[in-house]
Structures are given as C-alpha cells and as structure tokens.
Short mmCIF file of C-alpha atoms in Angstrom, two decimals:
data_model
loop_
_atom_site.label_atom_id
_atom_site.label_comp_id
_atom_site.label_asym_id
_atom_site.label_seq_id
_atom_site.Cartn_x
_atom_site.Cartn_y
_atom_site.Cartn_z
CA MET A 1 -32.93 48.78 25.46
CA TYR A 2 -29.68 50.74 25.59
CA GLY A 3 -30.24 52.38 28.98
CA LEU A 4 -32.54 52.53 31.98
CA HIS A 5 -36.17 53.16 31.13
CA ASN A 6 -37.50 56.43 32.51
CA GLY A 7 -39.71 59.30 31.51
CA VAL A 8 -36.92 61.74 30.66
CA HIS A 9 -34.43 60.07 28.33
CA HIS A 10 -36.83 57.72 26.53
CA PHE A 11 -34.84 54.52 26.73
CA ASN A 12 -37.39 52.12 25.23
CA SER A 13 -37.48 49.02 23.12
CA PHE A 14 -38.57 49.47 19.54
CA ASP A 15 -42.34 49.57 19.05
CA LYS A 16 -42.32 46.44 16.87
CA ILE A 17 -40.52 44.26 19.42
CA LYS A 18 -42.57 41.24 20.53
CA SER A 19 -42.15 40.67 24.25
CA LEU A 20 -42.57 37.56 26.38
CA PRO A 21 -46.06 38.54 27.63
CA HIS A 22 -47.08 39.12 24.00
CA TYR A 23 -46.17 35.58 22.97
CA LEU A 24 -47.67 34.09 26.13
CA SER A 25 -50.97 35.86 25.54
CA LYS A 26 -51.02 34.51 21.98
CA HIS A 27 -50.85 31.04 23.50
CA HIS A 28 -53.66 31.69 25.99
CA VAL A 29 -51.50 32.15 29.07
CA ARG A 30 -52.65 34.75 31.61
CA THR A 31 -49.81 37.14 32.46
CA GLY A 32 -49.13 39.27 35.53
CA ILE A 33 -46.41 41.54 36.88
CA ILE A 34 -46.02 42.79 40.46
CA GLY A 35 -43.30 45.20 41.57
CA LYS A 36 -40.59 46.79 39.47
CA LYS A 37 -41.34 46.97 35.73
CA HIS A 38 -38.91 49.59 34.42
CA VAL A 39 -39.27 48.74 30.73
CA GLY A 40 -41.15 50.42 27.91
CA PRO A 41 -43.08 51.20 25.89
CA LYS A 42 -46.30 50.06 27.54
CA SER A 43 -47.66 48.79 24.24
CA VAL A 44 -44.80 46.29 24.00
CA TYR A 45 -44.72 45.13 27.63
CA ARG A 46 -48.42 44.71 28.32
CA PHE A 47 -49.46 42.23 31.01
CA ASP A 48 -53.03 41.16 31.79
CA TYR A 49 -52.48 42.07 35.47
CA GLU A 50 -50.18 44.96 36.38
CA GLU A 51 -49.36 46.31 39.85
CA THR A 52 -46.09 48.18 39.36
CA GLU A 53 -44.39 51.54 39.88
CA GLU A 54 -46.52 52.79 37.01
CA ASN A 55 -49.60 52.81 39.26
CA HIS A 56 -48.12 52.52 42.79
CA SER A 57 -45.16 53.67 44.84
CA ILE A 58 -42.17 51.44 44.05
CA LEU A 59 -41.52 51.25 47.80
CA GLN A 60 -44.92 49.63 48.28
CA VAL A 61 -45.05 47.18 45.36
CA GLY A 62 -41.31 46.48 45.47
CA ARG A 63 -40.44 46.35 49.19
CA ASN A 64 -43.67 45.95 51.19
CA ILE A 65 -43.74 42.16 51.31
CA THR A 66 -47.17 42.10 52.94
CA LEU A 67 -48.67 44.06 50.03
CA ILE A 68 -46.75 41.89 47.54
CA LYS A 69 -48.22 38.79 49.20
CA GLU A 70 -51.73 40.21 48.94
CA LEU A 71 -51.27 41.15 45.28
CA VAL A 72 -50.02 37.64 44.49
CA ARG A 73 -53.06 36.23 46.26
CA GLY A 74 -55.33 38.48 44.22
CA PHE A 75 -53.75 37.39 40.94
CA LEU A 76 -54.01 33.70 41.79
CA HIS A 77 -57.58 34.05 43.11
CA HIS A 78 -58.82 35.32 39.76
CA ASN A 79 -56.87 32.82 37.72
CA SER A 80 -59.25 29.81 37.82
CA SER A 81 -57.70 26.96 35.78
CA GLN A 82 -56.00 29.03 33.08
CA PRO A 83 -52.22 28.58 32.74
CA PHE A 84 -50.43 31.63 34.10
CA PHE A 85 -47.12 33.48 34.12
CA LEU A 86 -46.56 35.76 37.12
CA TYR A 87 -43.48 38.00 37.32
CA VAL A 88 -42.84 39.22 40.89
CA ALA A 89 -40.09 41.84 40.74
CA PHE A 90 -38.84 42.81 44.19
CA HIS A 91 -37.08 46.18 44.42
CA ASP A 92 -34.99 44.92 47.34
CA PRO A 93 -32.05 45.02 47.62
CA HIS A 94 -31.51 48.07 45.40
CA ARG A 95 -30.01 51.19 46.96
CA CYS A 96 -32.42 53.98 47.87
CA GLY A 97 -30.27 56.48 49.78
CA HIS A 98 -30.24 58.85 46.80
CA THR A 99 -34.06 58.90 46.49
CA HIS A 100 -35.41 58.06 49.98
CA PRO A 101 -32.56 58.77 52.42
CA GLN A 102 -34.99 58.81 55.35
CA TYR A 103 -35.24 55.01 55.08
CA GLY A 104 -31.51 54.33 54.96
CA ILE A 105 -28.96 53.50 52.27
CA PHE A 106 -30.78 50.37 51.11
CA CYS A 107 -34.21 51.26 52.54
CA GLU A 108 -33.29 48.90 55.35
CA ARG A 109 -35.45 50.98 57.73
CA PHE A 110 -38.54 51.11 55.49
CA GLY A 111 -41.41 49.46 57.36
CA ASP A 112 -39.33 48.52 60.41
CA GLY A 113 -41.90 50.04 62.81
CA GLN A 114 -39.56 52.73 64.12
CA GLY A 115 -40.59 56.41 64.16
CA SER A 116 -42.31 57.37 60.92
CA ASN A 117 -40.91 54.43 58.92
CA GLY A 118 -44.23 52.58 58.87
CA VAL A 119 -44.83 48.89 59.50
CA ILE A 120 -44.70 45.90 57.19
CA PRO A 121 -46.72 43.33 59.20
CA ASP A 122 -45.07 40.22 57.73
CA TRP A 123 -41.51 41.50 58.01
CA LYS A 124 -39.34 40.50 60.92
CA PRO A 125 -36.30 42.81 60.50
CA LYS A 126 -32.89 41.25 60.88
CA PHE A 127 -29.77 43.28 61.55
CA TYR A 128 -26.15 42.29 61.05
CA ASP A 129 -22.87 43.13 62.74
CA PRO A 130 -20.56 44.86 60.21
CA ASN A 131 -17.57 43.23 61.91
CA LEU A 132 -18.92 39.77 61.13
CA VAL A 133 -20.07 40.14 57.51
CA GLN A 134 -18.17 38.40 54.75
CA VAL A 135 -16.68 40.99 52.40
CA PRO A 136 -16.72 39.93 48.73
CA TYR A 137 -13.34 39.95 47.00
CA TYR A 138 -14.38 42.83 44.70
CA VAL A 139 -15.23 45.20 47.58
CA GLN A 140 -12.60 46.91 49.71
CA ASP A 141 -12.41 45.55 53.25
CA THR A 142 -12.94 48.73 55.27
CA PRO A 143 -15.38 49.74 58.04
CA ALA A 144 -17.42 51.85 55.59
CA ALA A 145 -17.87 49.02 53.11
CA ARG A 146 -18.65 46.53 55.89
CA GLN A 147 -21.36 48.83 57.20
CA GLU A 148 -22.99 49.06 53.77
CA ILE A 149 -22.89 45.30 53.31
CA ALA A 150 -24.59 44.88 56.69
CA TYR A 151 -27.34 47.30 55.63
CA GLN A 152 -27.85 45.44 52.38
CA TYR A 153 -28.07 42.12 54.22
CA THR A 154 -31.06 43.52 56.10
CA THR A 155 -32.91 44.23 52.85
CA ILE A 156 -31.84 40.87 51.44
CA SER A 157 -33.47 39.25 54.47
CA ARG A 158 -36.67 41.17 53.69
CA LEU A 159 -36.51 39.93 50.10
CA ASP A 160 -35.92 36.40 51.35
CA GLN A 161 -38.96 36.56 53.64
CA GLY A 162 -40.98 37.98 50.74
CA VAL A 163 -40.06 35.05 48.50
CA GLY A 164 -41.25 32.75 51.27
CA LEU A 165 -44.61 34.55 51.37
CA VAL A 166 -45.02 34.17 47.60
CA LEU A 167 -44.34 30.44 47.86
CA GLN A 168 -46.89 30.18 50.68
CA GLU A 169 -49.51 31.79 48.44
CA LEU A 170 -48.79 29.24 45.73
CA GLU A 171 -49.12 26.46 48.28
CA SER A 172 -52.39 27.85 49.65
CA ALA A 173 -53.78 27.96 46.11
CA ALA A 174 -52.70 24.32 45.57
CA LEU A 175 -50.35 25.44 42.79
CA LEU A 176 -46.92 24.97 44.36
CA ASP A 177 -46.36 21.41 43.14
CA ASN A 178 -47.27 22.01 39.49
CA THR A 179 -45.70 25.45 38.92
CA VAL A 180 -42.25 26.22 37.51
CA ILE A 181 -40.48 28.65 39.85
CA ILE A 182 -37.55 30.75 38.62
CA TYR A 183 -35.52 32.92 41.00
CA THR A 184 -32.92 35.29 39.56
CA SER A 185 -31.66 38.89 39.64
CA ASP A 186 -31.20 41.59 37.01
CA ASN A 187 -27.55 42.41 37.76
CA GLY A 188 -24.74 42.13 40.26
CA PRO A 189 -24.56 44.09 43.53
CA PRO A 190 -24.24 47.91 43.43
CA PHE A 191 -20.71 47.83 44.82
CA PRO A 192 -17.24 48.42 43.31
CA ALA A 193 -16.74 46.19 40.22
CA GLY A 194 -20.34 45.05 40.55
CA ARG A 195 -23.35 46.43 38.71
CA THR A 196 -22.60 48.19 35.36
CA ASN A 197 -19.42 46.09 34.99
CA LEU A 198 -18.95 42.98 32.85
CA TYR A 199 -16.70 41.33 35.38
CA ASP A 200 -18.29 38.24 36.94
CA SER A 201 -19.04 40.34 40.01
CA GLY A 202 -21.32 42.42 37.78
CA ILE A 203 -22.97 39.78 35.59
CA SER A 204 -22.95 36.61 37.70
CA VAL A 205 -26.41 36.47 39.26
CA PRO A 206 -28.37 33.83 41.15
CA LEU A 207 -30.46 31.41 39.10
CA ILE A 208 -32.61 28.81 40.80
CA ILE A 209 -35.17 26.88 38.75
CA LYS A 210 -37.61 24.45 40.33
CA ILE A 211 -39.78 22.37 38.05
CA PRO A 212 -42.61 20.06 39.15
CA ASP A 213 -41.55 16.63 40.38
CA GLY A 214 -42.11 13.85 37.90
CA PHE A 215 -41.68 16.15 34.90
CA THR A 216 -39.64 13.42 33.26
CA GLU A 217 -38.10 10.24 34.59
CA HIS A 218 -34.69 11.36 33.34
CA HIS A 219 -34.75 14.91 34.66
CA ARG A 220 -31.64 16.54 36.19
CA THR A 221 -33.33 19.17 38.25
CA ASN A 222 -34.32 19.89 41.80
CA GLY A 223 -31.68 19.84 44.48
CA LYS A 224 -28.77 19.82 42.04
CA GLN A 225 -26.20 22.51 41.38
CA THR A 226 -24.46 22.92 38.06
CA ASP A 227 -21.72 25.05 36.50
CA PHE A 228 -23.68 25.06 33.24
CA LEU A 229 -23.33 28.40 31.42
CA VAL A 230 -26.73 30.07 31.19
CA SER A 231 -27.76 33.58 30.16
CA HIS A 232 -30.98 35.47 30.81
CA LEU A 233 -31.41 35.27 27.04
CA HIS A 234 -32.23 31.60 27.56
CA LEU A 235 -35.15 32.15 29.94
CA ALA A 236 -37.82 33.46 27.56
CA PRO A 237 -37.52 30.51 25.14
CA PHE A 238 -37.57 28.10 28.09
CA ILE A 239 -40.77 29.62 29.47
CA LEU A 240 -42.42 29.51 26.05
CA GLU A 241 -41.34 25.94 25.50
CA TRP A 242 -42.74 24.98 28.90
CA PHE A 243 -46.13 26.28 27.77
CA GLY A 244 -46.02 24.11 24.67
CA VAL A 245 -44.70 26.44 22.00
CA SER A 246 -43.10 24.19 19.38
CA ARG A 247 -39.35 24.23 18.93
CA SER A 248 -39.74 25.04 15.25
CA LYS A 249 -41.79 28.10 16.21
CA LEU A 250 -39.21 29.08 18.82
CA LYS A 251 -36.36 28.89 16.32
CA SER A 252 -38.04 31.51 14.16
CA GLU A 253 -38.67 33.82 17.12
CA TYR A 254 -35.41 33.13 19.01
CA PRO A 255 -32.74 32.09 16.47
CA ASN A 256 -30.12 29.69 17.86
CA HIS A 257 -31.73 29.70 21.28
CA LEU A 258 -30.45 27.39 24.00
CA SER A 259 -33.18 24.99 25.09
CA LEU A 260 -33.09 24.69 28.86
CA MET A 261 -35.93 22.19 28.49
CA SER A 262 -33.49 19.84 26.82
CA TYR A 263 -31.13 20.31 29.74
CA PHE A 264 -33.81 19.32 32.23
CA LYS A 265 -34.58 16.26 30.14
CA GLY A 266 -30.91 15.29 30.19
CA GLU A 267 -30.63 15.66 26.42
CA MET A 268 -28.36 18.67 26.03
CA GLN A 269 -24.60 18.97 26.07
CA GLU A 270 -22.57 21.68 27.81
CA ASN A 271 -23.13 25.23 26.55
CA LYS A 272 -19.83 26.61 25.19
CA ASP A 273 -20.23 30.32 25.82
CA ILE A 274 -22.45 33.20 26.85
CA PHE A 275 -22.35 36.87 25.87
CA ALA A 276 -22.80 40.07 27.84
CA SER A 277 -23.20 43.72 26.93
CA HIS A 278 -23.43 47.13 28.54
CA SER A 279 -24.01 50.40 26.70
CA LEU A 280 -25.56 52.97 29.01
CA HIS A 281 -26.84 52.94 32.56
CA GLU A 282 -27.78 56.54 33.10
CA VAL A 283 -27.77 58.80 30.06
CA THR A 284 -24.41 60.31 31.04
CA MET A 285 -22.80 56.89 31.46
CA ASN A 286 -21.79 56.16 27.89
CA TYR A 287 -19.36 53.26 28.21
CA PRO A 288 -20.22 50.46 25.76
CA MET A 289 -18.67 47.10 26.57
CA ARG A 290 -19.12 43.64 25.07
CA ALA A 291 -17.94 40.33 26.47
CA ILE A 292 -17.79 36.63 25.79
CA ARG A 293 -17.41 34.17 28.63
CA THR A 294 -16.56 30.48 28.45
CA ASN A 295 -16.03 28.05 31.30
CA LYS A 296 -12.38 29.03 31.44
CA PHE A 297 -11.94 32.47 29.86
CA LYS A 298 -13.60 35.90 29.76
CA LEU A 299 -12.87 38.49 27.06
CA ILE A 300 -14.14 42.06 27.52
CA HIS A 301 -14.03 44.69 24.80
CA ASN A 302 -14.07 48.19 26.31
CA LEU A 303 -15.13 50.16 23.25
CA ASN A 304 -14.88 53.58 24.91
CA TYR A 305 -11.66 52.74 26.71
CA LYS A 306 -10.06 56.17 26.25
CA ALA A 307 -12.70 57.69 28.52
CA PRO A 308 -12.85 57.15 32.29
CA PHE A 309 -15.34 54.53 33.45
CA PRO A 310 -18.51 56.37 34.62
CA ILE A 311 -20.11 56.05 38.06
CA ASP A 312 -23.88 55.93 38.56
CA GLN A 313 -25.64 58.36 40.88
CA ASP A 314 -26.67 56.05 43.70
CA PHE A 315 -23.30 54.31 43.85
CA TYR A 316 -21.43 57.63 43.86
CA LEU A 317 -23.19 58.69 47.08
CA SER A 318 -22.57 55.33 48.75
CA LEU A 319 -20.37 54.86 51.80
CA SER A 320 -18.17 52.40 49.93
CA PHE A 321 -17.44 54.60 46.90
CA GLN A 322 -16.93 57.74 48.98
CA ASP A 323 -14.54 55.67 51.08
CA ILE A 324 -12.56 54.75 47.94
CA LEU A 325 -12.46 58.40 46.84
CA ASN A 326 -11.38 59.72 50.22
CA ARG A 327 -8.70 57.08 50.73
CA THR A 328 -7.30 57.68 47.25
CA ILE A 329 -7.32 61.48 47.50
CA ASN A 330 -5.68 61.40 50.94
CA ASN A 331 -3.16 58.67 50.06
CA LEU A 332 -4.54 56.33 52.70
CA PRO A 333 -4.31 52.52 52.52
CA LEU A 334 -7.01 51.01 50.29
CA PRO A 335 -7.41 47.24 50.83
CA TRP A 336 -8.99 46.58 47.44
CA SER A 337 -8.12 44.30 44.53
CA ARG A 338 -7.90 47.39 42.28
CA SER A 339 -6.87 51.02 42.46
CA LEU A 340 -9.25 53.86 41.63
CA LYS A 341 -7.11 54.80 38.62
CA SER A 342 -7.14 51.27 37.18
CA TYR A 343 -10.89 51.10 37.80
CA TYR A 344 -11.46 54.34 35.88
CA TYR A 345 -9.02 53.72 33.03
CA ARG A 346 -9.19 50.33 31.38
CA PRO A 347 -7.43 48.89 28.34
CA GLU A 348 -9.37 48.23 25.16
CA TRP A 349 -9.25 44.47 25.73
CA GLU A 350 -9.34 42.53 28.97
CA LEU A 351 -8.78 38.77 28.92
CA PHE A 352 -8.91 36.69 32.08
CA ASP A 353 -8.12 33.05 32.77
CA LEU A 354 -10.95 32.31 35.18
CA SER A 355 -9.47 28.97 36.20
CA THR A 356 -6.52 30.73 37.87
CA ASP A 357 -7.79 34.30 38.25
CA LYS A 358 -11.37 34.27 39.58
CA LYS A 359 -10.99 37.86 40.79
CA GLU A 360 -10.30 39.03 37.20
CA VAL A 361 -7.36 41.26 38.08
CA LYS A 362 -4.63 39.82 35.82
CA ASN A 363 -5.23 40.95 32.24
CA ILE A 364 -3.57 38.49 29.82
CA ALA A 365 -4.96 40.00 26.58
CA TYR A 366 -1.51 41.27 25.64
CA ASN A 367 0.36 38.16 26.75
CA ASN A 368 1.67 36.26 23.72
CA THR A 369 1.14 32.95 25.49
CA PHE A 370 -2.62 33.45 25.13
CA SER A 371 -2.63 34.95 21.62
CA GLU A 372 -4.58 32.02 20.10
CA VAL A 373 -7.22 32.19 22.83
CA PHE A 374 -7.45 35.96 22.39
CA SER A 375 -7.87 35.65 18.63
CA ASP A 376 -10.50 32.89 18.88
CA LEU A 377 -12.64 34.75 21.43
CA LYS A 378 -12.45 37.98 19.41
CA LYS A 379 -13.78 36.14 16.34
CA ARG A 380 -16.61 34.53 18.31
CA LEU A 381 -17.57 37.84 19.87
CA TRP A 382 -17.48 39.52 16.44
CA ARG A 383 -19.80 36.85 14.99
CA PHE A 384 -22.29 37.27 17.81
CA GLN A 385 -22.31 41.06 17.49
CA ASN A 386 -22.97 40.78 13.77
CA LYS A 387 -25.72 38.21 14.30
CA SER A 388 -27.42 40.47 16.86
CA ASN A 389 -27.04 43.62 14.71
CA ASP A 390 -24.96 45.32 17.37
CA PRO A 391 -24.10 48.90 16.32
CA TRP A 392 -21.04 48.87 18.60
CA ILE A 393 -18.70 46.51 16.83
CA CYS A 394 -15.56 48.41 15.90
CA GLY A 395 -14.87 50.71 18.82
CA LEU A 396 -13.18 54.08 18.75
CA GLY A 397 -10.42 53.24 16.30
CA ALA A 398 -12.48 52.34 13.24
CA VAL A 399 -15.66 52.86 11.25
CA PHE A 400 -18.00 49.92 10.69
CA GLU A 401 -18.92 49.44 7.03
CA ASN A 402 -21.59 46.83 6.26
CA SER A 403 -23.38 48.02 3.11
CA GLY A 404 -22.61 48.45 -0.57
CA THR A 405 -19.18 46.98 -1.29
CA PHE A 406 -18.98 45.62 2.28
CA LYS A 407 -22.48 44.11 2.50
CA GLN A 408 -21.29 40.51 2.27
CA LYS A 409 -18.08 41.04 4.24
CA PRO A 410 -18.56 43.74 6.92
CA ARG A 411 -15.32 45.34 8.08
CA CYS A 412 -13.90 47.77 10.58
CA LEU A 413 -11.93 50.35 8.59
CA PRO A 414 -9.21 52.10 10.63
CA LEU A 415 -9.33 55.76 11.59
CA TYR A 416 -5.67 55.88 12.64
CA ASN A 417 -6.73 58.09 15.55
CA GLY A 418 -4.49 56.27 17.97
CA LEU A 419 -1.29 57.61 16.43
#
C-alpha cells in the first residue's frame, strides 16, 4: 500500500495479494482483529472475527481498554481448542486533536471521567509533569514540546494498562503460557523527525516477543535483549512458521525471508541489513524515500529531494510543530538538532555512521572517506528495489528502463534535468 487506507483516495493493496489471515485460514487457524484495521480491500484482509473502526468508533475499539478487554474475552471464549491468531491494534497513542479536539491532543482526556469525557472503568489515568519528562533527542526541548510529550505519556499509560488487561484475559483462559505474544508498533512517534521519516526516530519501533517456556532447550528468548536487526517484514513468515507451515512453502510465498524461528532456536547468524520505504502518507504528501540500514550505517535515498518535505495534517496542528514554525518565523532560539530549513530541504542521499552519529545529523554521503561504503549500500539498495519490483528506483534525474533492450540489465537513463 502506497498511502494510508481511507475511503476517499483508495489506497489499497492489489486484489490478488494474499494476506496473513488468508494463509492462516488455509492452515485452519482462527483469526481475529480488534481495534485499528486501516488496510484494504476487505476481500484481502478478511478475519474470522472483526471488531474494528469498520463497524465501531475507533475511539471505542482503539482506546476504550475496558471494551477491548471484553472483546478479547469474547474472541477467546468462542475459540475452543482451535489454534488462533488475534491482532489487537490499539489506537493509543496516536494524535487525535485534529479529529476529536474535545478529548485533547492525544485523546488523553477520553474516558477520564471528567465532564462529558465519559468513563473507561478499567483505566486509572496517570498525568505527568512536563518539566520532568525526558525529551527525545529528535524533539526540540521547549515548553510546548514538553507539554505534548506529557500528554502522550498519559495515553501511553492507558495503552500499557490495556496490554495488561489483554494478558489477564489470556491468563484467565489458561492460554498465557502456551501463546506467542508479539508487541510492536506501526511507526515512530508523531513528532519532529519521527513518523513519516526514515531516520531511526521514525522507523525504530518496539518489538517484544514472548514464546512459551520450554519451546526448545537451546532457545535464546524470554528476558533477553538483542541488537539483532529485524523488520516487520519478518513477522508474517515467523507467525506462519510457528503454526507449522513448512519452510519450503514459506520460501515460495516469502522469498528470501528471515526465519525468526531459527533465531529462537539459536541456529541463525546475525542479519546483515534491513530495508525501509516511504512513498505517501496523506495523498498530498508525495515524498518517496528508500533506505538500507546495517548495524553501523544508514543510507537514505530521498527521491523527491528537490521538493520540500511534506507535513501531515495532525502533526501540523501540534504544539511542537507550531512551536518550530513560530520560533523560526520570529527568529527565536530553537533548541533542536535540526533547523526547519534543513528539515524541509534534504539532499538526494543521506548517509550516517550510526556508531558515532546516533542522532543522524552528520551526512557523510558526500565525504570521500566513506565512498566505498556509499557505493556498496547503493548497490544493495538497488538490488532490493529491483527484487521487490519497486517503481521508485531512479529518482528525479533519470528514467527507469527495464524492458526490451534493458530487460536483462535494467538501467536508470539520465534526464540531465539537474543542469
């Protein structure tokens, strides 16, 4: 999908795509989804049990942790002994000030029992002092940004309590000890240099996987932290393999997939790289980017680099972005790792040495010292884009030719439009 799924701009997967619930159903696994779905078409992403924004308010199925708990209980109650896959997609801690401003910037007041905000019985709201929050390196350290972080912490605490309720339901159903539990997020925080960016602050997300004790006597699993490079692309094959789909079958459905199962068995070596992409967020946010990340380096290709980087609607209205705008316009101090101009206008290539520059602010793509690294990562990114049939390979300065004379050796032929 090249953009956010909605009813206006028709960002959908192709009709012939086979999704995870499709393959699970083929292998007699009962599937369910609760909360945010946000993918289409329905015919491709069909679950046996669906309680999402398609038939409920997203505030209820995504933020009301009491309702989420009850829906989980209902799914498990009707499951009997059949293997199951349940996807619980919390909408916290997304912003909501642009759609439901009455509940606060992050819906931190939704269900808090005050005024007409309603009550979420299982939620014990927690509030945070903006002066005491830890400001991430990619967000400016100002009162406005601190206030927003404090608001988001409140919704994160609601999410955290909701996860606890889901785990309690598994325990009550006597399923906690023999169920694989995966906790992750779809993108980085909706703050400067976060979501919609391919910097680590935009693509580095939590990933916690708990597998049943005794899975294998050699397992490297629960209670251990690793720097192993993993992508969301690796989760679907892992889930299928857990349910007994043969590796030979997986290789045909997920070519060159990384087997996390092998990792848990202690059989797999370090993964060398992962890839990331961004094309559109909203329909007006055309800014395709591709990236390759290794343990030490990150290379980003900004294909539409001659245009200013676009800002999504909810982030534009935020306290933190308005603070950046106002401080820049009025020539006031901006304690941020970037400037607004450098954030808007980026070079075609950005290369970062993550071992010495974790904040990704020193671009070494045009430093001759790193020319071999630059060349190697470009080739690896090119190979991946070709393997995945990526239409955005050449960028603004060339035309991609991959048929006829160029079928065996695809090339980017120059436009000479940068003269």
